[in-house]
Tab-separated table of C-alpha atoms in Angstrom:
chain	number	residue	atom	x	y	z
A	1	MET	CA	-9.579	-11.635	18.185
A	2	SER	CA	-7.779	-14.943	18.208
A	3	ALA	CA	-5.350	-16.782	15.961
A	4	ALA	CA	-3.520	-20.058	16.017
A	5	ALA	CA	-0.006	-20.038	17.341
A	6	VAL	CA	2.869	-20.125	14.915
A	7	PRO	CA	5.027	-23.113	15.801
A	8	ALA	CA	8.732	-22.532	16.278
A	9	GLY	CA	10.494	-22.554	12.934
A	10	ALA	CA	7.258	-22.856	10.967
A	11	VAL	CA	7.404	-19.622	9.022
A	12	HIS	CA	5.190	-19.548	5.953
A	13	ARG	CA	5.464	-16.856	3.334
A	14	TYR	CA	2.495	-16.269	1.077
A	15	ILE	CA	4.379	-15.690	-2.147
A	16	ALA	CA	1.384	-15.190	-4.445
A	17	LEU	CA	-0.015	-12.559	-2.098
A	18	ASP	CA	3.391	-10.921	-1.877
A	19	SER	CA	3.520	-10.625	-5.669
A	20	LEU	CA	-0.063	-9.372	-5.824
A	21	ARG	CA	0.897	-6.628	-3.439
A	22	GLY	CA	3.650	-5.626	-5.845
A	23	VAL	CA	1.236	-5.558	-8.786
A	24	ALA	CA	-1.135	-3.425	-6.699
A	25	ALA	CA	1.699	-1.007	-5.894
A	26	LEU	CA	2.316	-0.572	-9.624
A	27	GLY	CA	-1.402	0.093	-10.028
A	28	VAL	CA	-1.108	2.934	-7.524
A	29	VAL	CA	1.831	4.321	-9.510
A	30	LEU	CA	-0.317	4.373	-12.651
A	31	TYR	CA	-3.134	6.072	-10.770
A	32	HIS	CA	-0.805	8.847	-9.601
A	33	ILE	CA	0.474	9.431	-13.147
A	34	GLY	CA	-2.985	10.674	-14.084
A	35	ASP	CA	-5.049	10.576	-17.287
A	36	PHE	CA	-1.903	10.336	-19.373
A	37	GLY	CA	-1.210	7.942	-22.224
A	38	TRP	CA	-3.103	4.774	-23.018
A	39	ILE	CA	-2.168	2.754	-19.918
A	40	ALA	CA	-2.517	5.276	-17.104
A	41	SER	CA	-5.742	6.659	-18.592
A	42	SER	CA	-7.475	3.266	-18.615
A	43	ASN	CA	-10.469	2.764	-16.330
A	44	ILE	CA	-8.562	0.203	-14.279
A	45	ALA	CA	-5.646	2.575	-13.657
A	46	ARG	CA	-7.987	5.456	-12.816
A	47	SER	CA	-9.662	3.226	-10.191
A	48	SER	CA	-6.427	1.953	-8.678
A	49	TRP	CA	-6.609	4.312	-5.711
A	50	LEU	CA	-8.869	1.603	-4.299
A	51	LEU	CA	-5.934	-0.818	-4.211
A	52	VAL	CA	-4.702	0.882	-1.045
A	53	ASP	CA	-7.608	-0.867	0.656
A	54	PHE	CA	-6.237	-4.164	-0.648
A	55	PHE	CA	-3.047	-3.323	1.262
A	56	PHE	CA	-5.087	-2.896	4.447
A	57	VAL	CA	-6.891	-6.223	3.974
A	58	LEU	CA	-3.604	-7.963	3.217
A	59	SER	CA	-2.018	-6.353	6.254
A	60	GLY	CA	-4.727	-7.744	8.525
A	61	PHE	CA	-4.181	-11.206	7.048
A	62	VAL	CA	-0.402	-11.088	7.392
A	63	ILE	CA	-0.361	-9.684	10.923
A	64	ALA	CA	-2.818	-12.380	12.008
A	65	ALA	CA	-0.652	-15.050	10.363
A	66	SER	CA	2.656	-13.741	11.656
A	67	TYR	CA	1.821	-12.426	15.107
A	68	GLY	CA	-1.775	-13.254	16.026
A	69	GLY	CA	-1.062	-16.546	17.768
A	70	ARG	CA	2.071	-15.313	19.481
A	71	LEU	CA	0.403	-12.137	20.747
A	72	ALA	CA	-2.357	-14.313	22.162
A	73	GLU	CA	0.282	-16.457	23.902
A	74	GLY	CA	2.113	-13.530	25.485
A	75	PHE	CA	4.492	-12.196	22.846
A	76	PRO	CA	5.390	-8.725	24.206
A	77	ARG	CA	2.974	-6.253	22.685
A	78	GLY	CA	5.379	-3.367	22.993
A	79	ARG	CA	8.016	-5.385	21.159
A	80	PHE	CA	5.518	-6.186	18.403
A	81	LEU	CA	4.723	-2.496	17.953
A	82	LEU	CA	8.374	-1.485	17.920
A	83	LEU	CA	9.123	-4.134	15.308
A	84	ARG	CA	6.352	-2.778	13.091
A	85	VAL	CA	7.476	0.828	13.606
A	86	GLY	CA	11.017	-0.243	12.749
A	87	ARG	CA	9.668	-1.844	9.593
A	88	LEU	CA	7.713	1.161	8.321
A	89	LEU	CA	9.199	4.325	9.813
A	90	PRO	CA	12.723	4.539	8.285
A	91	LEU	CA	11.547	4.719	4.677
A	92	HIS	CA	8.867	7.228	5.650
A	93	LEU	CA	11.530	9.433	7.240
A	94	ALA	CA	13.733	9.096	4.166
A	95	VAL	CA	10.893	10.205	1.881
A	96	VAL	CA	10.069	13.162	4.139
A	97	ALA	CA	13.758	14.137	4.091
A	98	VAL	CA	13.811	14.089	0.269
A	99	PHE	CA	10.712	16.260	-0.057
A	100	THR	CA	11.908	18.657	2.647
A	101	ALA	CA	15.231	19.060	0.835
A	102	ALA	CA	13.372	19.627	-2.441
A	103	GLU	CA	11.180	22.233	-0.777
A	104	PHE	CA	14.103	24.398	0.365
A	105	ALA	CA	16.426	23.712	-2.575
A	106	ILE	CA	13.986	23.912	-5.475
A	107	PHE	CA	10.335	24.669	-4.758
A	108	ARG	CA	10.835	27.823	-2.697
A	109	PRO	CA	13.937	29.468	-4.239
A	110	VAL	CA	13.601	28.307	-7.860
A	111	LEU	CA	9.933	27.607	-8.573
A	112	ASN	CA	8.505	30.057	-6.023
A	113	GLU	CA	6.009	27.374	-4.977
A	114	PRO	CA	6.213	27.160	-1.178
A	115	HIS	CA	4.352	24.479	0.743
A	116	SER	CA	3.131	25.155	4.253
A	117	LEU	CA	5.413	23.903	6.982
A	118	SER	CA	2.305	22.894	8.903
A	119	LEU	CA	2.076	20.007	6.441
A	120	LEU	CA	5.576	18.938	7.445
A	121	ALA	CA	4.679	19.209	11.124
A	122	ARG	CA	1.699	16.938	10.454
A	123	GLY	CA	3.307	14.500	8.067
A	124	LEU	CA	6.568	13.834	9.882
A	125	PRO	CA	4.945	12.311	13.018
A	126	LEU	CA	2.457	10.380	10.858
A	127	LEU	CA	-0.703	12.274	11.753
A	128	ASP	CA	-2.183	12.418	8.241
A	129	GLY	CA	-4.269	9.298	8.796
A	130	PHE	CA	-6.435	11.294	11.198
A	131	MET	CA	-7.261	13.948	8.606
A	132	LEU	CA	-10.366	14.083	6.455
A	133	HIS	CA	-8.525	13.745	3.138
A	134	ALA	CA	-5.156	12.615	1.836
A	135	GLY	CA	-2.673	15.126	0.492
A	136	ASN	CA	0.631	16.217	2.010
A	137	PHE	CA	3.541	17.417	-0.101
A	138	TYR	CA	6.154	16.269	2.405
A	139	ALA	CA	4.645	12.798	2.945
A	140	PRO	CA	2.357	12.136	-0.026
A	141	VAL	CA	1.241	8.575	0.763
A	142	SER	CA	2.223	8.225	4.410
A	143	TRP	CA	-1.361	8.716	5.529
A	144	SER	CA	-1.789	4.997	4.935
A	145	ILE	CA	1.235	4.242	7.138
A	146	SER	CA	-0.422	6.308	9.843
A	147	VAL	CA	-3.573	4.209	9.501
A	148	GLU	CA	-1.459	1.024	9.523
A	149	LEU	CA	0.077	1.958	12.860
A	150	VAL	CA	-3.354	2.531	14.359
A	151	MET	CA	-4.376	-0.927	13.139
A	152	TYR	CA	-1.252	-2.419	14.739
A	153	ILE	CA	-2.157	-0.834	18.057
A	154	GLY	CA	-5.623	-2.359	17.754
A	155	ALA	CA	-4.089	-5.753	16.938
A	156	ALA	CA	-1.770	-5.528	19.948
A	157	LEU	CA	-4.735	-4.780	22.206
A	158	LEU	CA	-7.242	-7.270	20.805
A	159	PHE	CA	-5.374	-10.410	19.757
A	160	GLY	CA	-5.913	-12.980	22.482
A	161	THR	CA	-9.038	-11.364	23.914
A	162	ARG	CA	-11.236	-13.847	22.026
A	163	ARG	CA	-14.941	-12.923	22.011
A	164	ILE	CA	-14.395	-9.408	23.305
A	165	GLY	CA	-11.827	-8.720	20.593
A	166	ILE	CA	-14.028	-10.231	17.891
A	167	ALA	CA	-16.985	-8.147	19.041
A	168	LEU	CA	-14.972	-4.927	19.130
A	169	ALA	CA	-13.451	-5.597	15.690
A	170	ALA	CA	-16.881	-6.351	14.218
A	171	LEU	CA	-18.249	-3.174	15.788
A	172	ALA	CA	-15.398	-1.162	14.259
A	173	VAL	CA	-16.170	-2.570	10.800
A	174	VAL	CA	-19.882	-1.809	11.100
A	175	VAL	CA	-19.468	1.706	12.499
A	176	ALA	CA	-16.743	2.638	9.993
A	177	SER	CA	-18.819	1.258	7.101
A	178	VAL	CA	-21.924	3.194	8.131
A	179	VAL	CA	-20.151	6.523	8.542
A	180	LEU	CA	-18.138	6.003	5.346
A	181	LEU	CA	-21.212	5.185	3.272
A	182	ASN	CA	-22.930	8.267	4.684
A	183	GLU	CA	-19.799	10.346	4.037
A	184	VAL	CA	-19.562	11.403	7.663
A	185	GLY	CA	-16.185	12.297	9.085
A	186	VAL	CA	-14.425	14.541	11.546
A	187	ILE	CA	-10.738	15.171	12.132
A	188	GLY	CA	-9.548	12.165	14.085
A	189	PHE	CA	-12.104	9.861	12.470
A	190	GLY	CA	-12.193	10.728	8.791
A	191	ARG	CA	-12.523	8.530	5.729
A	192	LEU	CA	-8.833	7.587	5.766
A	193	LEU	CA	-8.989	5.947	9.181
A	194	GLN	CA	-12.427	4.560	8.374
A	195	ARG	CA	-10.972	2.707	5.383
A	196	GLY	CA	-8.436	0.964	7.585
A	197	LEU	CA	-11.021	0.076	10.229
A	198	ILE	CA	-13.107	-1.690	7.591
A	199	ALA	CA	-10.347	-3.458	5.688
A	200	PHE	CA	-7.855	-4.591	8.335
A	201	PRO	CA	-10.326	-6.673	10.389
A	202	LEU	CA	-11.568	-8.264	7.171
A	203	GLY	CA	-7.992	-9.366	6.547
A	204	VAL	CA	-7.899	-10.956	10.009
A	205	LEU	CA	-11.163	-12.707	9.132
A	206	ALA	CA	-9.609	-13.911	5.869
A	207	HIS	CA	-6.798	-15.528	7.853
A	208	ALA	CA	-9.250	-17.247	10.194
A	209	LEU	CA	-11.144	-18.624	7.192
A	210	HIS	CA	-7.881	-19.660	5.556
A	211	ARG	CA	-6.894	-21.667	8.629
A	212	ARG	CA	-10.210	-23.485	8.605
A	213	LEU	CA	-10.156	-24.206	4.880
A	214	SER	CA	-6.460	-24.878	4.228
A	215	ALA	CA	-6.716	-28.531	5.258
A	216	HIS	CA	-9.277	-29.058	2.483
A	217	VAL	CA	-7.342	-27.374	-0.348
A	218	GLY	CA	-5.687	-30.657	-1.303
A	219	ARG	CA	-9.099	-32.157	-2.033
A	220	VAL	CA	-9.979	-29.441	-4.538
A	221	PRO	CA	-9.232	-30.514	-8.132
A	222	GLY	CA	-6.779	-28.455	-10.120
A	223	TRP	CA	-9.509	-27.071	-12.350
A	224	GLY	CA	-11.364	-25.860	-9.245
A	225	LEU	CA	-8.353	-23.895	-7.997
A	226	ALA	CA	-7.804	-22.488	-11.477
A	227	ALA	CA	-11.449	-21.455	-11.771
A	228	ALA	CA	-11.408	-19.774	-8.351
A	229	GLU	CA	-8.300	-17.748	-9.175
A	230	VAL	CA	-9.491	-16.708	-12.613
A	231	LEU	CA	-12.978	-15.802	-11.400
A	232	VAL	CA	-11.851	-13.661	-8.479
A	233	MET	CA	-9.256	-11.871	-10.630
A	234	ALA	CA	-11.808	-11.307	-13.398
A	235	ALA	CA	-14.326	-9.966	-10.886
A	236	LEU	CA	-11.755	-7.555	-9.459
A	237	LEU	CA	-10.650	-6.296	-12.864
A	238	TYR	CA	-14.270	-5.866	-13.953
A	239	VAL	CA	-15.140	-3.820	-10.863
A	240	LEU	CA	-12.026	-1.689	-11.288
A	241	TRP	CA	-12.908	-1.212	-14.965
A	242	LEU	CA	-16.351	0.186	-14.132
A	243	PRO	CA	-16.222	3.995	-14.337
A	244	GLY	CA	-17.374	6.548	-11.806
A	245	LYS	CA	-16.382	4.891	-8.549
A	246	THR	CA	-16.518	6.913	-5.360
A	247	ILE	CA	-15.723	6.288	-1.711
A	248	ILE	CA	-18.939	4.301	-1.228
A	249	TRP	CA	-17.484	1.485	-3.336
A	250	ILE	CA	-14.880	0.723	-0.676
A	251	PRO	CA	-16.896	-1.778	1.443
A	252	LEU	CA	-17.779	-3.738	-1.701
A	253	LEU	CA	-14.161	-3.787	-2.842
A	254	ASP	CA	-13.014	-4.819	0.625
A	255	GLY	CA	-15.254	-7.870	0.444
A	256	LEU	CA	-13.769	-8.703	-2.944
A	257	PHE	CA	-10.261	-8.197	-1.568
A	258	LEU	CA	-11.092	-10.627	1.235
A	259	LEU	CA	-11.983	-13.248	-1.378
A	260	LEU	CA	-8.836	-12.433	-3.345
A	261	VAL	CA	-6.625	-12.933	-0.291
A	262	LEU	CA	-8.434	-16.115	0.688
A	263	VAL	CA	-8.098	-17.657	-2.792
A	264	PHE	CA	-4.458	-16.726	-3.347
A	265	ALA	CA	-3.390	-17.654	0.180
A	266	ALA	CA	-3.717	-21.255	-1.044
A	267	ASP	CA	-0.821	-20.495	-3.425
A	268	ALA	CA	-1.822	-23.492	-5.546
A	269	GLY	CA	-3.483	-22.487	-8.830
A	270	PRO	CA	-2.062	-21.500	-12.233
A	271	VAL	CA	-2.260	-17.761	-11.542
A	272	SER	CA	-0.388	-18.360	-8.283
A	273	ARG	CA	2.302	-20.181	-10.230
A	274	LEU	CA	2.609	-17.135	-12.486
A	275	LEU	CA	2.879	-14.914	-9.414
A	276	ARG	CA	5.712	-17.106	-8.150
A	277	THR	CA	7.934	-16.240	-11.119
A	278	ALA	CA	11.110	-14.348	-10.268
A	279	PRO	CA	10.166	-10.926	-11.761
A	280	LEU	CA	6.831	-10.759	-9.944
A	281	MET	CA	8.371	-11.994	-6.698
A	282	ALA	CA	10.963	-9.216	-6.971
A	283	ILE	CA	8.244	-6.610	-7.517
A	284	GLY	CA	6.487	-7.959	-4.442
A	285	ARG	CA	9.693	-7.663	-2.432
A	286	TRP	CA	10.134	-4.034	-3.505
A	287	SER	CA	6.463	-3.081	-3.247
A	288	TYR	CA	6.667	-0.975	-0.081
A	289	SER	CA	9.494	1.041	-1.616
A	290	ILE	CA	7.579	1.353	-4.894
A	291	TYR	CA	4.560	2.702	-3.062
A	292	MET	CA	6.470	5.107	-0.837
A	293	THR	CA	8.949	6.582	-3.341
A	294	HIS	CA	7.276	6.735	-6.757
A	295	LEU	CA	5.796	10.180	-6.195
A	296	ILE	CA	9.296	11.609	-5.881
A	297	LEU	CA	9.680	10.880	-9.582
A	298	VAL	CA	6.136	11.863	-10.553
A	299	ILE	CA	6.380	15.266	-8.869
A	300	ALA	CA	9.887	15.871	-10.223
A	301	LEU	CA	8.672	15.244	-13.789
A	302	ASN	CA	5.491	17.251	-13.257
A	303	ARG	CA	7.404	20.370	-12.277
A	304	GLY	CA	10.587	19.795	-14.272
A	305	LEU	CA	9.368	18.811	-17.733
A	306	PRO	CA	7.517	22.098	-18.507
A	307	HIS	CA	10.698	24.055	-17.753
A	308	LEU	CA	12.800	21.672	-19.836
A	309	PHE	CA	10.451	21.780	-22.810
A	310	THR	CA	10.218	25.561	-22.631
A	311	ALA	CA	14.005	25.830	-22.586
A	312	LEU	CA	14.135	23.557	-25.649
A	313	GLY	CA	11.647	25.754	-27.488
A	314	ARG	CA	8.880	23.135	-27.417
A	315	GLU	CA	6.199	25.129	-25.626
A	316	GLU	CA	3.529	23.155	-27.506
A	317	TRP	CA	4.397	20.175	-25.285
A	318	VAL	CA	3.483	22.137	-22.156
A	319	ARG	CA	-0.149	21.920	-21.113
A	320	PRO	CA	-1.627	25.398	-20.602
A	321	GLY	CA	-2.471	26.359	-17.033
A	322	ARG	CA	-1.318	24.993	-13.701
A	323	HIS	CA	-1.479	21.202	-13.450
A	324	SER	CA	0.094	19.795	-10.294
A	325	TYR	CA	-1.322	16.276	-10.550
A	326	GLY	CA	0.551	13.390	-12.102
A	327	LEU	CA	2.172	14.158	-15.448
A	328	MET	CA	-0.678	16.377	-16.529
A	329	SER	CA	1.588	19.420	-16.821
A	330	VAL	CA	2.668	18.209	-20.275
A	331	GLU	CA	0.865	16.842	-23.333
A	332	LEU	CA	2.815	14.754	-25.821
A	333	GLY	CA	0.173	12.698	-27.599
A	334	ARG	CA	-0.973	9.307	-26.387
A	335	ALA	CA	1.908	7.308	-27.873
A	336	TRP	CA	4.712	9.387	-26.343
A	337	GLU	CA	2.776	9.743	-23.106
A	338	THR	CA	2.541	5.954	-22.903
A	339	ALA	CA	6.284	5.661	-23.548
A	340	LEU	CA	6.971	8.177	-20.780
A	341	THR	CA	4.631	6.267	-18.478
A	342	LEU	CA	6.560	3.043	-19.041
A	343	ALA	CA	9.855	4.866	-18.521
A	344	LEU	CA	8.597	6.304	-15.239
A	345	VAL	CA	7.430	2.879	-14.038
A	346	GLY	CA	10.877	1.505	-14.885
A	347	ALA	CA	12.541	4.357	-13.008
A	348	ALA	CA	10.243	3.780	-10.036
A	349	LEU	CA	11.314	0.134	-9.970
A	350	GLY	CA	14.964	1.168	-10.120
A	351	LEU	CA	14.549	3.674	-7.298
A	352	SER	CA	12.698	1.107	-5.209
A	353	VAL	CA	15.562	-1.370	-5.602
A	354	LEU	CA	17.914	1.227	-4.152
A	355	THR	CA	15.674	2.238	-1.259
A	356	TRP	CA	14.881	-1.399	-0.476
A	357	ARG	CA	18.568	-2.291	-0.402
A	358	TYR	CA	19.943	0.747	1.401
A	359	VAL	CA	17.058	1.924	3.601
A	360	GLU	CA	14.205	-0.523	3.954
A	361	GLU	CA	15.968	-3.873	4.410
A	362	PRO	CA	18.858	-2.632	6.604
A	363	ALA	CA	16.362	-0.859	8.883
A	364	ARG	CA	14.223	-4.001	9.121
A	365	GLN	CA	17.210	-6.164	10.027
A	366	TRP	CA	18.477	-3.585	12.519
A	367	SER	CA	15.116	-3.346	14.273
A	368	ARG	CA	14.903	-7.139	14.539
A	369	ARG	CA	18.389	-7.411	16.002
A	370	LEU	CA	17.627	-4.611	18.421
A	371	MET	CA	14.367	-6.160	19.623
A	372	ALA	CA	15.413	-9.841	19.688
A	373	PRO	CA	15.857	-11.093	23.270
A	374	ARG	CA	19.320	-12.418	23.933
A	375	GLY	CA	19.619	-16.045	22.891
A	376	GLU	CA	16.289	-16.211	21.048
A	377	PRO	CA	16.480	-17.781	17.563
A	378	ARG	CA	15.574	-15.540	14.619
A	379	ARG	CA	12.146	-16.939	13.891
A	380	VAL	CA	10.072	-13.791	13.564
A	381	ALA	CA	7.898	-14.253	10.505
A	382	ALA	CA	8.829	-12.117	7.534
A	383	ALA	CA	5.536	-10.256	7.491
A	384	LEU	CA	4.663	-8.793	4.146
A	385	PRO	CA	5.448	-5.077	4.218
A	386	VAL	CA	2.302	-3.108	3.578
A	387	THR	CA	1.240	0.544	2.981
């Protein structure tokens, strides 16, 4: 794969894409809440597990934009990988620490609901991406971080190899698509890793197309940019609204995500201007924390609310049976469930502000200072943090 070099000091941040990533992270939060209330039970929310693949496409685009040219010109590949590990690993470790503490302080002694320590042994070193399915109490969403790191290794190896890299990336997309569509997988090459192998190279392709087309954006009339943004967003929302999606929809969605990234990389239409407003930019900035930490709150409410309602004498608010997913352990009626959903989203935003400020951003700055060669100006692109 190849990419144009990033000139010294010429750091470009794709703000609309950054904000879209934040909106997608909130979509994942709604998906994990479950069929609960009017918002989280909507078809779009129930399909938002597919937005993780948008993260992979966006990651390919951003890594190509931020590092592709420099890797091709000799930027140390080991340094690149350490910078990315320093970006993603600290928050992962913090989340694992929280769930491990909860396991030994609450789930085992109080709830009598132990979780196998083999899951911890697998989740801590980020091995979940090589499994057949997602699901790890100690690291609920870190499978995607595992897949990300594999994609970074591939980027470090292939950027600058030109035709060989392009051929190998194309082969990875084709092979992963075929085995995914045929629902074939083994440990080490299951559907989780297959999703990354399809989406990440498409993001790199989106960046290559963006480079070729960006010089012509100024010639497109304003109504053309507006139409492109509205159409691609409408197409995405329509596909997400369709019920009954399974894993075989992923290649189709990845193609749509490629178009989404390509259109909003121009950062020029009316929807992009909306995405550049301060609240959406903030959500984009916190998106990695939103994605990584929201299940702390979801799981706490899932297990805690039934006990609270029982203690208050409101057993009718407790859903009969064992329901470990989302907020499905309680039933409050659609109106109150929607109110609780909004409260949880607000709490997730608040928690993400804290983890961004005290874990994510300090770790990112520390890793950059550690890896910066003496005397080199701080010009490493602020790559969009992804899942």
